[in-house]
């Protein structure tokens, strides 16, 4: 993925690169040339985050994308189109971090969404990284805090540090 040049695909058989860019005149083209994240799920499907929505690559036809955009009238859509990060878990979910609205988990089987906003009273809803910890819980990071989904629901794990006379120590 590129910042302004779309997405490049290497054909490993020929060693040649192919470039795919947003083009409103071409149906099923990618939705933006600003690629912010790429992830592959356990079935090999590629999900591409952009500043203009989520693109799902068609495994059967190279260069074709299904676009999923935010729809304010539909809660079963991404929270916004500015996607900052993606994470694929092994429970058929694609986790989608956004620039201003929190994050969503999209089930890959039916493309239904669960939204996570005001995550543990984040100082903002900008999500810049999503991963799993060793216990298998989803962790999301913002510029202010780290959010962790636990067995009993969602809890906030503060990753801020308090200065004391010995230096810095982690506060919980």
Coordinates of N, CA and C in Angstrom, one line a residue:
X1 N 0.8 -1.2 0.0 CA 0.0 0.0 0.0 C 0.9 1.2 0.0
X2 N 0.3 2.3 -0.5 CA 1.1 3.5 -0.7 C 0.3 4.7 -0.1
X3 N 1.0 5.8 0.1 CA 0.3 7.1 0.5 C 0.1 7.9 -0.7
X4 N -0.9 7.6 -1.5 CA -1.3 8.4 -2.7 C -1.1 7.7 -4.0
X5 N -0.5 6.5 -4.0 CA -0.3 5.8 -5.2 C -1.1 4.5 -5.3
X6 N -2.1 4.3 -4.5 CA -2.9 3.1 -4.5 C -2.2 1.9 -3.9
X7 N -2.4 0.7 -4.5 CA -1.8 -0.5 -3.9 C -1.1 -1.2 -5.0
X8 N 0.1 -1.8 -4.7 CA 0.9 -2.5 -5.6 C 0.8 -4.0 -5.3
X9 N 0.8 -4.8 -6.3 CA 0.7 -6.3 -6.2 C 1.8 -6.9 -7.0
X10 N 2.6 -7.7 -6.3 CA 3.7 -8.4 -7.0 C 3.2 -9.8 -7.5
X11 N 3.3 -10.1 -8.8 CA 3.1 -11.4 -9.3 C 4.3 -12.2 -9.1
X12 N 4.3 -13.1 -8.2 CA 5.5 -13.9 -7.9 C 5.9 -14.8 -9.0
X13 N 5.0 -15.2 -9.9 CA 5.3 -16.0 -11.0 C 6.1 -15.3 -12.1
X14 N 5.7 -14.0 -12.3 CA 6.4 -13.3 -13.4 C 7.4 -12.3 -12.8
X15 N 7.3 -12.0 -11.5 CA 8.2 -10.9 -11.0 C 7.8 -9.5 -11.3
X16 N 6.6 -9.4 -11.9 CA 6.2 -8.0 -12.3 C 5.2 -7.5 -11.3
X17 N 5.2 -6.1 -11.2 CA 4.3 -5.4 -10.3 C 3.1 -4.9 -11.0
X18 N 2.0 -4.9 -10.4 CA 0.8 -4.4 -10.9 C 0.2 -3.3 -9.9
X19 N -0.2 -2.2 -10.4 CA -0.7 -1.1 -9.6 C -2.2 -0.9 -9.7
X20 N -2.9 -0.8 -8.6 CA -4.3 -0.6 -8.6 C -4.6 0.7 -7.9
X21 N -5.3 1.6 -8.6 CA -5.6 2.9 -8.1 C -7.1 3.2 -8.1
X22 N -7.6 4.1 -7.3 CA -9.0 4.5 -7.3 C -9.3 5.2 -8.6
X23 N -10.5 4.8 -9.1 CA -10.9 5.3 -10.4 C -12.4 5.2 -10.4
X24 N -13.2 6.3 -10.3 CA -14.6 6.2 -10.2 C -15.2 5.7 -11.5
X25 N -14.5 5.8 -12.6 CA -15.0 5.3 -13.9 C -14.9 3.8 -14.0
X26 N -14.1 3.2 -13.1 CA -14.0 1.7 -13.1 C -14.7 1.1 -11.9
X27 N -15.8 0.4 -12.2 CA -16.5 -0.3 -11.1 C -15.6 -1.3 -10.4
X28 N -15.8 -1.3 -9.1 CA -15.0 -2.2 -8.2 C -13.5 -1.9 -8.1
X29 N -13.2 -0.6 -8.4 CA -11.8 -0.2 -8.1 C -11.6 0.1 -6.7
X30 N -10.4 0.2 -6.2 CA -10.2 0.5 -4.8 C -10.7 1.9 -4.5
X31 N -11.1 2.1 -3.2 CA -11.9 3.4 -2.9 C -11.0 4.6 -2.6
X32 N -9.7 4.4 -2.5 CA -8.8 5.5 -2.3 C -7.4 5.1 -2.7
X33 N -6.5 6.1 -3.0 CA -5.1 5.8 -3.3 C -4.3 5.9 -2.0
X34 N -4.9 6.3 -0.9 CA -4.2 6.4 0.4 C -4.5 5.2 1.2
X35 N -3.5 4.3 1.2 CA -3.7 3.0 1.9 C -3.1 3.1 3.3
X36 N -3.9 2.8 4.3 CA -3.4 3.0 5.7 C -3.1 1.7 6.4
X37 N -3.7 0.6 5.9 CA -3.5 -0.7 6.6 C -3.9 -1.8 5.6
X38 N -3.2 -2.9 5.8 CA -3.5 -4.1 5.0 C -3.4 -5.3 6.0
X39 N -4.4 -6.2 5.9 CA -4.4 -7.4 6.7 C -5.0 -8.6 5.9
X40 N -4.5 -9.8 6.2 CA -5.1 -11.0 5.6 C -5.7 -11.8 6.7
X41 N -7.0 -12.3 6.4 CA -7.6 -13.1 7.4 C -7.2 -14.6 7.3
X42 N -7.7 -15.4 8.1 CA -7.2 -16.8 8.1 C -7.6 -17.6 6.9
X43 N -8.5 -17.0 6.1 CA -8.9 -17.7 4.8 C -8.1 -17.1 3.6
X44 N -7.2 -16.2 3.9 CA -6.5 -15.6 2.8 C -7.1 -14.4 2.1
X45 N -8.2 -13.9 2.7 CA -8.8 -12.7 2.1 C -8.1 -11.4 2.6
X46 N -7.8 -10.5 1.7 CA -7.1 -9.3 2.0 C -8.1 -8.2 2.3
X47 N -7.9 -7.4 3.4 CA -8.7 -6.3 3.8 C -7.7 -5.1 3.7
X48 N -8.2 -4.0 3.1 CA -7.3 -2.8 2.9 C -8.0 -1.6 3.5
X49 N -7.4 -1.0 4.5 CA -7.9 0.2 5.1 C -7.4 1.4 4.3
X50 N -8.3 2.4 4.2 CA -7.9 3.6 3.4 C -8.5 4.8 4.2
X51 N -8.2 6.0 3.7 CA -8.8 7.2 4.2 C -10.2 7.4 3.7
X52 N -10.7 6.4 2.9 CA -12.1 6.6 2.4 C -12.8 5.2 2.4
X53 N -12.6 4.5 3.5 CA -13.4 3.3 3.7 C -12.5 2.0 3.7
X54 N -13.2 0.9 3.7 CA -12.6 -0.5 3.8 C -12.8 -1.1 2.4
X55 N -11.7 -1.7 1.9 CA -11.8 -2.4 0.6 C -11.4 -3.9 0.9
X56 N -12.2 -4.8 0.3 CA -12.0 -6.2 0.5 C -11.6 -6.7 -0.9
X57 N -10.4 -7.3 -1.0 CA -10.0 -7.8 -2.3 C -10.7 -9.0 -2.7
X58 N -11.1 -9.1 -4.0 CA -11.8 -10.2 -4.6 C -10.7 -11.3 -4.8
X59 N -10.8 -12.4 -4.2 CA -9.8 -13.5 -4.4 C -9.8 -14.1 -5.8
X60 N -11.0 -14.0 -6.4 CA -11.2 -14.6 -7.7 C -10.8 -13.7 -8.9
X61 N -10.8 -12.4 -8.7 CA -10.5 -11.5 -9.8 C -9.6 -10.4 -9.3
X62 N -8.4 -10.5 -9.6 CA -7.4 -9.5 -9.2 C -7.8 -8.1 -9.6
X63 N -7.7 -7.2 -8.7 CA -8.0 -5.8 -9.0 C -9.5 -5.4 -8.7
X64 N -10.3 -6.4 -8.4 CA -11.7 -6.1 -8.0 C -11.8 -6.0 -6.5
X65 N -12.5 -5.0 -6.0 CA -12.6 -4.8 -4.5 C -14.1 -4.5 -4.2
X66 N -14.5 -5.1 -3.1 CA -15.8 -4.7 -2.5 C -15.5 -3.6 -1.5
X67 N -16.2 -2.5 -1.6 CA -16.0 -1.3 -0.7 C -17.1 -1.3 0.3
X68 N -16.7 -1.1 1.6 CA -17.6 -0.9 2.7 C -17.3 0.5 3.3
X69 N -18.3 1.4 3.2 CA -18.2 2.7 3.7 C -19.1 3.0 4.9
X70 N -18.8 4.0 5.6 CA -19.6 4.4 6.7 C -20.9 5.0 6.1
X71 N -22.0 4.6 6.8 CA -23.3 5.0 6.4 C -24.0 5.5 7.7
X72 N -24.1 6.8 7.9 CA -24.7 7.3 9.1 C -26.1 6.8 9.5
X73 N -26.8 6.3 8.5 CA -28.2 5.8 8.7 C -28.1 4.3 9.0
X74 N -26.9 3.7 9.0 CA -26.8 2.2 9.1 C -25.8 1.9 10.2
X75 N -26.2 1.4 11.4 CA -25.2 1.1 12.4 C -24.4 -0.2 12.1
X76 N -24.8 -0.9 11.0 CA -24.1 -2.0 10.6 C -23.1 -1.6 9.4
X77 N -22.4 -0.6 9.7 CA -21.3 -0.1 8.8 C -20.2 0.4 9.6
X78 N -19.0 0.6 9.0 CA -17.9 1.2 9.8 C -18.3 2.5 10.5
X79 N -17.6 2.8 11.6 CA -17.9 4.0 12.3 C -17.5 5.3 11.5
X80 N -16.6 5.2 10.7 CA -16.2 6.3 9.8 C -15.3 5.7 8.7
X81 N -15.0 6.6 7.7 CA -14.2 6.1 6.5 C -12.7 6.2 6.7
X82 N -12.3 7.0 7.7 CA -10.8 7.2 7.9 C -10.3 6.1 8.8
X83 N -9.8 5.0 8.1 CA -9.3 3.8 8.8 C -7.8 4.0 9.1
X84 N -7.4 3.8 10.3 CA -6.0 3.9 10.7 C -5.3 2.6 10.8
X85 N -6.0 1.5 11.2 CA -5.3 0.2 11.4 C -6.3 -0.9 11.3
X86 N -5.8 -2.1 11.0 CA -6.6 -3.3 10.9 C -6.0 -4.4 11.7
X87 N -6.8 -5.4 12.2 CA -6.2 -6.6 12.8 C -7.2 -7.7 12.5
X88 N -6.7 -8.8 12.1 CA -7.5 -10.0 11.8 C -7.3 -11.0 12.9
X89 N -8.4 -11.4 13.6 CA -8.2 -12.4 14.7 C -8.6 -13.8 14.1
X90 N -8.6 -14.8 14.9 CA -8.9 -16.2 14.5 C -10.3 -16.5 14.8
X91 N -11.1 -15.6 15.1 CA -12.5 -15.8 15.4 C -13.4 -15.1 14.3
X92 N -12.8 -15.0 13.1 CA -13.5 -14.5 12.0 C -13.9 -13.0 12.1
X93 N -13.1 -12.2 12.8 CA -13.3 -10.8 12.9 C -12.2 -10.0 12.4
X94 N -12.5 -8.9 11.7 CA -11.6 -7.9 11.3 C -11.8 -6.7 12.2
X95 N -10.8 -6.3 13.0 CA -10.9 -5.2 13.9 C -10.4 -4.0 13.1
X96 N -11.2 -2.9 13.2 CA -11.0 -1.7 12.4 C -10.8 -0.5 13.3
X97 N -9.6 0.1 13.3 CA -9.4 1.3 14.1 C -9.6 2.5 13.2
X98 N -10.2 3.6 13.8 CA -10.5 4.8 13.0 C -9.8 6.0 13.6
X99 N -9.8 7.0 12.8 CA -9.1 8.2 13.1 C -9.8 9.0 14.3
X100 N -11.1 9.0 14.3 CA -11.8 9.8 15.3 C -12.9 9.2 16.0
X101 N -13.3 7.9 15.6 CA -14.6 7.4 16.2 C -14.5 6.1 17.0
X102 N -13.3 5.6 17.3 CA -13.1 4.4 18.1 C -12.8 3.3 17.1
X103 N -13.3 2.1 17.4 CA -13.0 0.9 16.6 C -14.3 0.0 16.4
X104 N -14.2 -0.8 15.4 CA -15.3 -1.8 15.2 C -14.7 -3.1 15.0
X105 N -15.5 -4.2 15.2 CA -15.1 -5.5 14.9 C -16.2 -6.0 13.9
X106 N -15.7 -6.4 12.7 CA -16.6 -6.8 11.6 C -16.4 -8.4 11.5
X107 N -17.5 -9.1 11.6 CA -17.5 -10.5 11.4 C -17.3 -10.7 9.9
X108 N -16.4 -11.6 9.5 CA -16.2 -11.8 8.1 C -17.2 -12.7 7.4
X109 N -18.0 -13.5 8.2 CA -19.0 -14.4 7.6 C -20.2 -13.6 7.2
X110 N -20.6 -12.6 7.9 CA -21.9 -11.9 7.6 C -21.7 -10.4 7.5
X111 N -20.5 -9.9 7.7 CA -20.1 -8.5 7.6 C -21.0 -7.7 8.6
X112 N -21.3 -8.2 9.8 CA -22.0 -7.5 10.8 C -20.9 -6.8 11.7
X113 N -21.3 -5.7 12.2 CA -20.3 -4.8 13.0 C -20.7 -4.7 14.5
X114 N -19.7 -4.8 15.3 CA -19.8 -4.4 16.7 C -18.9 -3.2 16.9
X115 N -19.5 -2.1 17.5 CA -18.7 -0.9 17.6 C -18.2 -0.7 19.1
X116 N -17.1 -0.1 19.2 CA -16.5 0.2 20.5 C -16.1 1.7 20.4
X117 N -16.9 2.5 21.2 CA -16.6 4.0 21.2 C -16.5 4.4 22.7
X118 N -15.9 5.5 22.9 CA -15.6 5.9 24.3 C -15.0 4.8 25.1
X119 N -14.0 4.2 24.5 CA -13.4 3.0 25.1 C -12.7 3.3 26.4
X120 N -13.3 2.9 27.5 CA -12.8 3.1 28.8 C -12.5 4.6 29.0
X121 N -13.3 5.5 28.5 CA -13.1 6.9 28.6 C -11.8 7.4 28.0
X122 N -11.5 6.9 26.9 CA -10.3 7.4 26.1 C -10.4 8.9 26.1
X123 N -9.3 9.5 26.2 CA -9.2 10.9 26.0 C -9.6 11.3 24.6
X124 N -9.5 10.4 23.7 CA -10.0 10.6 22.3 C -10.3 9.2 21.8
X125 N -10.9 9.2 20.6 CA -11.3 7.9 20.0 C -10.5 7.6 18.8
X126 N -9.3 8.1 18.7 CA -8.3 7.8 17.7 C -7.6 6.5 18.0
X127 N -7.8 5.5 17.2 CA -7.2 4.2 17.5 C -6.0 4.0 16.4
X128 N -4.8 3.8 16.9 CA -3.6 3.7 16.1 C -3.0 2.4 16.0
X129 N -3.5 1.4 16.8 CA -2.9 0.1 16.7 C -3.8 -0.9 17.4
X130 N -4.0 -2.1 16.8 CA -4.8 -3.2 17.4 C -4.0 -4.5 17.3
X131 N -4.0 -5.2 18.4 CA -3.4 -6.5 18.4 C -4.0 -7.4 19.5
X132 N -3.4 -8.6 19.7 CA -3.9 -9.4 20.8 C -2.7 -9.6 21.8
X133 N -3.1 -9.7 23.1 CA -2.0 -10.0 24.1 C -1.9 -11.5 24.2
X134 N -1.0 -11.9 25.1 CA -0.7 -13.3 25.3 C -1.9 -14.1 25.8
X135 N -2.9 -13.4 26.4 CA -4.1 -14.1 26.9 C -5.1 -14.2 25.8
X136 N -4.9 -13.6 24.7 CA -5.9 -13.6 23.6 C -6.9 -12.5 23.6
X137 N -6.7 -11.5 24.5 CA -7.5 -10.3 24.5 C -7.1 -9.3 23.5
X138 N -8.1 -8.6 22.9 CA -7.8 -7.6 22.0 C -7.3 -6.4 22.7
X139 N -6.2 -5.7 22.2 CA -5.7 -4.5 22.8 C -5.7 -3.5 21.7
X140 N -6.1 -2.3 22.1 CA -6.1 -1.1 21.1 C -5.4 0.0 21.8
X141 N -4.6 0.7 21.0 CA -3.8 1.8 21.5 C -4.2 3.1 20.8
X142 N -4.3 4.1 21.6 CA -4.5 5.5 21.1 C -3.3 6.3 21.5
X143 N -3.4 7.6 21.2 CA -2.3 8.5 21.6 C -2.4 8.8 23.1
X144 N -3.5 8.4 23.8 CA -3.7 8.6 25.2 C -3.6 7.4 26.1
X145 N -4.2 6.3 25.7 CA -4.4 5.2 26.6 C -4.3 3.9 25.8
X146 N -4.3 2.8 26.5 CA -4.5 1.4 25.9 C -5.7 0.8 26.4
X147 N -6.5 0.2 25.5 CA -7.8 -0.4 25.9 C -7.6 -1.9 25.7
X148 N -8.1 -2.7 26.7 CA -8.0 -4.1 26.6 C -9.4 -4.8 26.8
X149 N -9.8 -5.7 25.9 CA -11.0 -6.4 26.1 C -10.7 -7.6 26.9
X150 N -11.4 -7.7 28.0 CA -11.2 -8.9 28.9 C -12.3 -9.9 28.9
X151 N -12.2 -10.9 29.7 CA -13.2 -12.0 29.7 C -14.5 -11.4 30.2
X152 N -14.5 -10.5 31.1 CA -15.7 -9.9 31.6 C -16.2 -8.7 30.9
X153 N -15.7 -8.4 29.7 CA -16.1 -7.2 29.0 C -14.9 -6.4 28.8
X154 N -15.2 -5.1 28.6 CA -14.1 -4.1 28.3 C -13.6 -3.4 29.5
X155 N -12.4 -3.3 29.6 CA -11.8 -2.6 30.7 C -10.7 -1.7 30.2
X156 N -10.3 -0.7 30.9 CA -9.3 0.2 30.5 C -8.0 -0.1 31.2
X157 N -6.9 -0.2 30.5 CA -5.6 -0.4 31.1 C -4.8 0.9 30.8
X158 N -4.6 1.6 31.8 CA -3.9 2.9 31.7 C -2.4 2.6 31.4
X159 N -1.9 3.1 30.4 CA -0.5 3.0 30.1 C 0.2 4.3 30.3
X160 N -0.4 5.1 31.1 CA 0.3 6.4 31.4 C 1.3 6.2 32.5
X161 N 2.3 7.0 32.6 CA 3.3 6.8 33.6 C 3.3 8.0 34.6
X162 N 3.5 7.8 35.8 CA 3.6 8.8 36.8 C 5.0 9.0 37.2
X163 N 5.5 10.2 37.3 CA 6.9 10.4 37.6 C 7.0 10.4 39.2
X164 N 8.0 9.7 39.6 CA 8.3 9.7 41.1 C 9.8 10.0 41.2
X165 N 10.3 10.0 42.4 CA 11.6 10.4 42.6 C 12.6 9.4 42.1
X166 N 12.2 8.1 41.8 CA 13.1 7.1 41.3 C 13.0 7.0 39.8
X167 N 12.3 7.9 39.2 CA 12.1 7.9 37.7 C 10.6 7.7 37.4
X168 N 10.4 6.8 36.4 CA 9.0 6.6 36.0 C 8.6 5.2 36.4
X169 N 7.3 5.1 36.8 CA 6.8 3.8 37.1 C 5.4 3.7 36.5
X170 N 5.0 2.5 36.1 CA 3.7 2.3 35.5 C 2.6 2.4 36.5
X171 N 1.5 3.1 36.2 CA 0.4 3.2 37.1 C -0.7 2.3 36.6
X172 N -1.5 1.7 37.5 CA -2.6 0.8 37.2 C -3.8 1.3 37.8

